[in-house]
Tab-separated table of N, CA and C in Angstrom:
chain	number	residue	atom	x	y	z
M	1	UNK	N	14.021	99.040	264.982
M	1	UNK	CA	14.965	98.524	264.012
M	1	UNK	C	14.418	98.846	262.622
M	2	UNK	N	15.541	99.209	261.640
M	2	UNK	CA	15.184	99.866	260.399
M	2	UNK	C	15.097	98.540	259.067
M	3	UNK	N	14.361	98.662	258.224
M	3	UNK	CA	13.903	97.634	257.440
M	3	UNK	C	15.178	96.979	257.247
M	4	UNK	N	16.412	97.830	256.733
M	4	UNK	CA	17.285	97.697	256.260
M	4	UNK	C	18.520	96.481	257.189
M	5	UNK	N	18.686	97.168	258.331
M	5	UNK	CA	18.482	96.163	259.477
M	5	UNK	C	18.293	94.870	259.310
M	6	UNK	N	16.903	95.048	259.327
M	6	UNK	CA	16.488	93.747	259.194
M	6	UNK	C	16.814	92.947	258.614
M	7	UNK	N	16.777	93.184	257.434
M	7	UNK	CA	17.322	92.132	255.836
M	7	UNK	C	18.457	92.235	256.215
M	8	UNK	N	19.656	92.966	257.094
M	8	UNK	CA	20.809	92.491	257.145
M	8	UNK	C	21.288	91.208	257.664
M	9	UNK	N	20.280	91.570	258.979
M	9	UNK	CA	20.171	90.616	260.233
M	9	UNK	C	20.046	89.135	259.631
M	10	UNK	N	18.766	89.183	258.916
M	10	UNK	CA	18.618	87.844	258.215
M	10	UNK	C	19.861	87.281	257.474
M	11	UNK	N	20.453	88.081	256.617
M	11	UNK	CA	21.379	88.010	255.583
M	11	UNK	C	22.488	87.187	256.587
M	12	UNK	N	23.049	87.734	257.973
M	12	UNK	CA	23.969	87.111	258.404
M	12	UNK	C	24.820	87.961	258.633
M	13	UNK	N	26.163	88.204	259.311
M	13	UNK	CA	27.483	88.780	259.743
M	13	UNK	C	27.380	89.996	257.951
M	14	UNK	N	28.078	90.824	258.513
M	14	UNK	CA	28.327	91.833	257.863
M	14	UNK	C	29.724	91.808	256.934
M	15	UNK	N	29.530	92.369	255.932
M	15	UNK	CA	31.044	92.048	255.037
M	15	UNK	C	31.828	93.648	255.837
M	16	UNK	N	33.101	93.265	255.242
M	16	UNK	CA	33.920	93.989	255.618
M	16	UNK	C	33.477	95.621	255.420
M	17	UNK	N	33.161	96.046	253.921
M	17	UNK	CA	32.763	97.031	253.553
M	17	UNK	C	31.283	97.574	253.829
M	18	UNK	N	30.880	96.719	254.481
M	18	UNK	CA	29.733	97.230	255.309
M	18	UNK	C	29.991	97.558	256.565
M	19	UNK	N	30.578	97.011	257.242
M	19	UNK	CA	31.686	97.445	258.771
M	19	UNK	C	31.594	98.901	258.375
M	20	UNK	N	32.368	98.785	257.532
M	20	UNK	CA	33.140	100.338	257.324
M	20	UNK	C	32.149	101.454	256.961
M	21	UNK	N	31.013	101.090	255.829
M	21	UNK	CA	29.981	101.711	255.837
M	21	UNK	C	28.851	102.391	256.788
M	22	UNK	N	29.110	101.652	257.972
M	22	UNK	CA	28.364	101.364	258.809
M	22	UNK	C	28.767	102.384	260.340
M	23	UNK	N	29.905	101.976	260.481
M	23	UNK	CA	31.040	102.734	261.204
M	23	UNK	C	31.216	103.676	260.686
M	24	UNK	N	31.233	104.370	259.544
M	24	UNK	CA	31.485	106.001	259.388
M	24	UNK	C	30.107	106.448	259.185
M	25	UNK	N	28.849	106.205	258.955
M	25	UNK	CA	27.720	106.765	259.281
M	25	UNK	C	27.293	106.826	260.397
M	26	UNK	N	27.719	106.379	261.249
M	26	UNK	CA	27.747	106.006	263.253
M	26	UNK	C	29.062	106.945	263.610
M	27	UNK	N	29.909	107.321	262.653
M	27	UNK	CA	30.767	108.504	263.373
M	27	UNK	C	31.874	107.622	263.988
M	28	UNK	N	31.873	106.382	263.981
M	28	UNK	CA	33.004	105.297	264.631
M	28	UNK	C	34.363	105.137	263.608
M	29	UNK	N	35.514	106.479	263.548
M	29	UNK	CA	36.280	106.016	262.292
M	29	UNK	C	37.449	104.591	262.930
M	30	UNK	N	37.876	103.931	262.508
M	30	UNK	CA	38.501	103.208	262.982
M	30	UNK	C	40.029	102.762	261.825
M	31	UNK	N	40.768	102.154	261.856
M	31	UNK	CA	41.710	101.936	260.663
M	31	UNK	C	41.530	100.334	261.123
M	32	UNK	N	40.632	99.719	260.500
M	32	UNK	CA	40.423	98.555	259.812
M	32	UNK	C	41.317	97.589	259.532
M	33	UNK	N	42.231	98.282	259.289
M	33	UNK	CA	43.252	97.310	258.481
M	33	UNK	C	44.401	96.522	259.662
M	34	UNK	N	44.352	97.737	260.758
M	34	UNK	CA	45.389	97.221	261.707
M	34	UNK	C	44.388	96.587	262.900
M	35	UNK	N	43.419	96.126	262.534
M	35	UNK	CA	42.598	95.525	263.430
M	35	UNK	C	41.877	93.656	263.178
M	36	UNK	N	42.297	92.883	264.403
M	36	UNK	CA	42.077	91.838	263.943
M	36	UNK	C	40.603	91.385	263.359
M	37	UNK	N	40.138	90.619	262.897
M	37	UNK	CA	38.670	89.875	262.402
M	37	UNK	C	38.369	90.039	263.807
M	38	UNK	N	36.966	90.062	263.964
M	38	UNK	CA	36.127	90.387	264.823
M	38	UNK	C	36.312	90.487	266.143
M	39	UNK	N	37.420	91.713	266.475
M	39	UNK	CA	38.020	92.460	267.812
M	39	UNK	C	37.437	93.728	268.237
M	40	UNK	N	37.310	94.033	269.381
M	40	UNK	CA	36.420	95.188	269.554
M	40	UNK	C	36.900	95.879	270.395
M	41	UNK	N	37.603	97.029	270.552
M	41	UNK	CA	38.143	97.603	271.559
M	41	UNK	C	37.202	98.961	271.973
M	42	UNK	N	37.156	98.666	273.483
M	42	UNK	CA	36.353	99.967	274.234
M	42	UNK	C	37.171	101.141	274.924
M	43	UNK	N	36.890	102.159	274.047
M	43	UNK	CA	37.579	103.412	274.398
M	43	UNK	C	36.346	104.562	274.854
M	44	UNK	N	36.684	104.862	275.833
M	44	UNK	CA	35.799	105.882	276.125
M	44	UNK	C	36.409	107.741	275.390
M	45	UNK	N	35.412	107.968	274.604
M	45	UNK	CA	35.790	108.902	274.832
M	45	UNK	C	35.675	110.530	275.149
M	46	UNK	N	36.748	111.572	275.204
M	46	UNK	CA	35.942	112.685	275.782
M	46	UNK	C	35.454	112.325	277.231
M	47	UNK	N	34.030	113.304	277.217
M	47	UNK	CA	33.667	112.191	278.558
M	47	UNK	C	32.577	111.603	278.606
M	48	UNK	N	32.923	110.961	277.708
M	48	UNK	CA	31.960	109.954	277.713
M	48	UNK	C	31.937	108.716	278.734
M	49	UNK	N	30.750	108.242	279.606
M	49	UNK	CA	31.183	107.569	280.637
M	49	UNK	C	31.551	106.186	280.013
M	50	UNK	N	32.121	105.333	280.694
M	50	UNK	CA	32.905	103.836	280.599
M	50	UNK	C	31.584	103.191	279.812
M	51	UNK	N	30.293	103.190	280.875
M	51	UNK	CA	29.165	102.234	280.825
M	51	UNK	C	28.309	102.559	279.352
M	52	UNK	N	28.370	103.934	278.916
M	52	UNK	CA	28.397	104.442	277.252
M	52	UNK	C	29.260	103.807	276.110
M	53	UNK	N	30.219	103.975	276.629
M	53	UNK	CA	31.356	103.125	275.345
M	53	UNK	C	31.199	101.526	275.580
M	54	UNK	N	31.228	100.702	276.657
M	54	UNK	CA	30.817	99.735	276.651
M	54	UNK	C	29.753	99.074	275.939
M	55	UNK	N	28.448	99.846	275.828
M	55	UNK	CA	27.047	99.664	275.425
M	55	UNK	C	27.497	100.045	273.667
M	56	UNK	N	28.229	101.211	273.398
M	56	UNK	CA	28.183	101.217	272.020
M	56	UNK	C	29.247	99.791	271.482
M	57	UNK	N	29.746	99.383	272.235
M	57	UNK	CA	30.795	98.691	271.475
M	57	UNK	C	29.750	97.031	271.716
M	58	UNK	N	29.415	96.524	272.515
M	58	UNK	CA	29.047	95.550	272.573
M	58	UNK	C	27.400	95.696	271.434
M	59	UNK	N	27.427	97.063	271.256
M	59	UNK	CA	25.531	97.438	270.482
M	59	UNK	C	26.120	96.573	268.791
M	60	UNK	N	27.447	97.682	268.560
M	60	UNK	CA	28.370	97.449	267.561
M	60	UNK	C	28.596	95.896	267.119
M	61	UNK	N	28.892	95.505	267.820
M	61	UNK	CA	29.722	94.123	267.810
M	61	UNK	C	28.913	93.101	267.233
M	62	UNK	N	27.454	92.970	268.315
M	62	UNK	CA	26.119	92.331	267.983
M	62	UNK	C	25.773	92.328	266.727
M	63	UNK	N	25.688	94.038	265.856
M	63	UNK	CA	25.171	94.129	264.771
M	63	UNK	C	25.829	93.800	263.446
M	64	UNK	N	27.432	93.932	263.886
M	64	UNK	CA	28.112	93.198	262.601
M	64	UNK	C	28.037	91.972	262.994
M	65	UNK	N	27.883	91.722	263.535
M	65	UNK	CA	27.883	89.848	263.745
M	65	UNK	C	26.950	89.168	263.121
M	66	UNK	N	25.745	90.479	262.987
M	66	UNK	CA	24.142	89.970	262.738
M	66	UNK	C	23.470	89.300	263.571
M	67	UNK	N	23.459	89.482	265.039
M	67	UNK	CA	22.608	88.875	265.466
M	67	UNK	C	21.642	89.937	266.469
M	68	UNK	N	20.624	89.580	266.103
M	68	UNK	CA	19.130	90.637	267.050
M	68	UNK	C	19.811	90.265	268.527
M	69	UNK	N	18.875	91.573	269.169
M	69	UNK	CA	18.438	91.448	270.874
M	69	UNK	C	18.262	90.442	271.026
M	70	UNK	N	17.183	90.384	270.802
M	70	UNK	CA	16.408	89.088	271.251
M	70	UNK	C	17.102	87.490	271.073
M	71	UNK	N	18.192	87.381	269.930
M	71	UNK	CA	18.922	85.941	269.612
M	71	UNK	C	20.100	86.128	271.067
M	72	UNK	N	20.775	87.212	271.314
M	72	UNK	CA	21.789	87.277	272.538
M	72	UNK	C	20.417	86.968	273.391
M	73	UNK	N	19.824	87.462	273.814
M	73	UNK	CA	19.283	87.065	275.177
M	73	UNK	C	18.727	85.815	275.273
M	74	UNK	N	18.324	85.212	274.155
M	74	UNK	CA	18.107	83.968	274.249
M	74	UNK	C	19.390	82.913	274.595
M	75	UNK	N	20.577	83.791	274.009
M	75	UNK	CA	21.455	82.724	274.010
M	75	UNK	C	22.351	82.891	275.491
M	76	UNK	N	22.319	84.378	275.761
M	76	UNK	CA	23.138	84.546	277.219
M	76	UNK	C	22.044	83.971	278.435
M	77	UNK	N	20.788	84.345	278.544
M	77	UNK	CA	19.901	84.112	279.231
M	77	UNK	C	19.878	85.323	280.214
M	78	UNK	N	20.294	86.000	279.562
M	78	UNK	CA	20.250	88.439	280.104
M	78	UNK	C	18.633	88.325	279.349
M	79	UNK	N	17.701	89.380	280.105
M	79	UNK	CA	16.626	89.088	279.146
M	79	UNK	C	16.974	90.518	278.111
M	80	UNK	N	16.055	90.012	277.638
M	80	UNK	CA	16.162	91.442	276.146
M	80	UNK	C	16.426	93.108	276.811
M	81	UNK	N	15.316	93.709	277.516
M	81	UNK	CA	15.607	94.706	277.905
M	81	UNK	C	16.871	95.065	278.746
M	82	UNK	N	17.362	94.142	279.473
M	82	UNK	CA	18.836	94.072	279.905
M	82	UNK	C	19.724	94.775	278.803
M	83	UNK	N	19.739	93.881	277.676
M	83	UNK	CA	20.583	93.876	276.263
M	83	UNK	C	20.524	95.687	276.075
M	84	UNK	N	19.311	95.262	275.817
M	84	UNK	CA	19.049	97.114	275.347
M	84	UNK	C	19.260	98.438	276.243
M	85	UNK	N	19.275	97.835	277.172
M	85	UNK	CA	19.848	99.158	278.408
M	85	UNK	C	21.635	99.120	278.380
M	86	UNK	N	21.865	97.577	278.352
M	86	UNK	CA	23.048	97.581	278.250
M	86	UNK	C	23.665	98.478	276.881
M	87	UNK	N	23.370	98.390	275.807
M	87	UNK	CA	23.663	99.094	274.342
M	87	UNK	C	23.453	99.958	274.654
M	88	UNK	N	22.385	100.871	275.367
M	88	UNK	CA	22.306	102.490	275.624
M	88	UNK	C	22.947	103.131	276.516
M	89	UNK	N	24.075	102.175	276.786
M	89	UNK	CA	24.809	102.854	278.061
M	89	UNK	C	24.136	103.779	279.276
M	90	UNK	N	22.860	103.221	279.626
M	90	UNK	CA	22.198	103.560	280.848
M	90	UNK	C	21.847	102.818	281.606
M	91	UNK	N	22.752	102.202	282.056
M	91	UNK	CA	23.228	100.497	282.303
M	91	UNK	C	24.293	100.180	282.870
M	92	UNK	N	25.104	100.343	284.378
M	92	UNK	CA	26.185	99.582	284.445
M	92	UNK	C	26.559	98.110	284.840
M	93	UNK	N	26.584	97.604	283.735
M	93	UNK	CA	25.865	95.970	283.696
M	93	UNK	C	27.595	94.840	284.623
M	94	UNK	N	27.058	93.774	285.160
M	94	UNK	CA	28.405	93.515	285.973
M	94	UNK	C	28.985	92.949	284.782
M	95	UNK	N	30.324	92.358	285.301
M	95	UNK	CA	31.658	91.523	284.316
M	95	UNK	C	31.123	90.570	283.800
M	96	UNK	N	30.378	89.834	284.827
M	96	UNK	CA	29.670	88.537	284.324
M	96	UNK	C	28.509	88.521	283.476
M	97	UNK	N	27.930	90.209	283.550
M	97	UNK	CA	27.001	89.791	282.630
M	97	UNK	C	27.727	90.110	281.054
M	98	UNK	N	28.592	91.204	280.904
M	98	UNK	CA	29.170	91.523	279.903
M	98	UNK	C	29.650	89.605	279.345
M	99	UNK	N	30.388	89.003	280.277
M	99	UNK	CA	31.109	87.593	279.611
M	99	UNK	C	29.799	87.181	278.727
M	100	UNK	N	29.084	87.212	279.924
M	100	UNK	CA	27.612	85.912	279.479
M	100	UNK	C	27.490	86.131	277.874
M	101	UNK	N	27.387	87.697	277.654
M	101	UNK	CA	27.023	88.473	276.295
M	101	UNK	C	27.833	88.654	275.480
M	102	UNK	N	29.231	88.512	276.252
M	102	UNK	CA	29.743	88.483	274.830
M	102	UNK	C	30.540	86.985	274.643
M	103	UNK	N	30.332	85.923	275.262
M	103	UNK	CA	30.335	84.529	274.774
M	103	UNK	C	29.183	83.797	274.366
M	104	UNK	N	27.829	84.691	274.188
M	104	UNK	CA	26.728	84.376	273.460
M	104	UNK	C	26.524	84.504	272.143
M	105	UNK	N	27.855	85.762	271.687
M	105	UNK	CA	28.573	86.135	270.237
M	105	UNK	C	29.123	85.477	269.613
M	106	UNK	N	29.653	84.720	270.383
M	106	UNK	CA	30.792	84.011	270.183
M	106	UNK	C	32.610	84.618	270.334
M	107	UNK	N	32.125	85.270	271.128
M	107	UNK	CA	33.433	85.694	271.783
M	107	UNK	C	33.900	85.982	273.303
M	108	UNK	N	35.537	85.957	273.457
M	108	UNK	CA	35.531	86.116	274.253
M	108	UNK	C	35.895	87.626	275.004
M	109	UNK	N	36.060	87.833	276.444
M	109	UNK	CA	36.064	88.895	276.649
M	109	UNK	C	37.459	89.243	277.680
M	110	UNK	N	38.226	90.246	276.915
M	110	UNK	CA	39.340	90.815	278.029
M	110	UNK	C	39.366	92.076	278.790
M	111	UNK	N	39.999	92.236	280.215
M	111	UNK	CA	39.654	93.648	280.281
M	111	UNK	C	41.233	93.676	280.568
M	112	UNK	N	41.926	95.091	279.750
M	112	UNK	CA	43.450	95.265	280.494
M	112	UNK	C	43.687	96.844	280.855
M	113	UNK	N	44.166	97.099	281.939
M	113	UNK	CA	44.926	98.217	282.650
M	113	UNK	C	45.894	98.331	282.198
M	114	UNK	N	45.603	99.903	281.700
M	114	UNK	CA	47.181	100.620	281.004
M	114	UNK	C	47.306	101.908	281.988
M	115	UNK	N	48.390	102.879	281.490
M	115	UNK	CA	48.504	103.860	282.407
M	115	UNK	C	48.449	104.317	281.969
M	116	UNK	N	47.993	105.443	281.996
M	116	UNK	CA	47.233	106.835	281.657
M	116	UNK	C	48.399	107.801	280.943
M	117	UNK	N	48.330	108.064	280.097
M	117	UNK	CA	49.621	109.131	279.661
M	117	UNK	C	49.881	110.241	280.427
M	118	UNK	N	49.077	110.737	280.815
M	118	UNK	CA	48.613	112.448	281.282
M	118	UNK	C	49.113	111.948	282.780
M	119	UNK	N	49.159	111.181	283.468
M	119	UNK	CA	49.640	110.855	284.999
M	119	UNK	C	48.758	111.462	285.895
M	120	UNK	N	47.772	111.975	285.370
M	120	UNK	CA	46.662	112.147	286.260
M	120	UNK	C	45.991	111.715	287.325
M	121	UNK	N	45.967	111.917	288.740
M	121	UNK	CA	45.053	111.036	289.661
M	121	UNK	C	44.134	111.291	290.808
């Protein structure tokens, strides 16, 4: 973790324009505006596998929130290296552990089935 990081972490949840700062140096463009306060949607993409976009979005989520590894695992009771395999998407972590982690955020978690445009199967 980078100094900068750090003093964020301490500082607390991230302002809006740091989101955004933050997210286009991470390559994550998003339109902000049509998106609710602290919603996180997992898109895989390319081919990128599921358990990759999962890990970046929950890595994401943690860090605007401001809270370290180590405060989720204390609070889900996942231990730390869990957390961190989980964020590196080399990890296919179950449903329950994703809930545990992301109601240790303080949020909750949905999963929904859409259909595929392309009709592919």
């Amino acid at each position: 973790m980078n100094t900068n990081e750090t003093e964020r972490i301490r500082r607390g949840p991230m302002t809006i324009e740091e989101i955004k700062k933050l997210r286009a140096e991470e390559g994550i463009i998003m339109d902000m505006e049509d998106e609710e306060p602290n919603t996180y949607v997992v898109k895989a993409y390319d081919d990128e596998k599921m358990s990759a976009a999962v890990g970046r979005i929950f890595k994401q989520a943690r860090r605007e929130l401001g809270y370290t590894q180590q405060e989720i695992a204390e609070t889900s009771g996942v231990k730390r290296p869990n957390i961190a395999r989980l964020e590196s998407g080399k990890h296919s972590p179950t449903v329950d552990m994703l809930q545990r982690v992301a109601y240790s955020m303080g949020m909750d978690m949905e999963i929904h089935l859409k259909e595929r445009k392309d009709d592919g199967r």
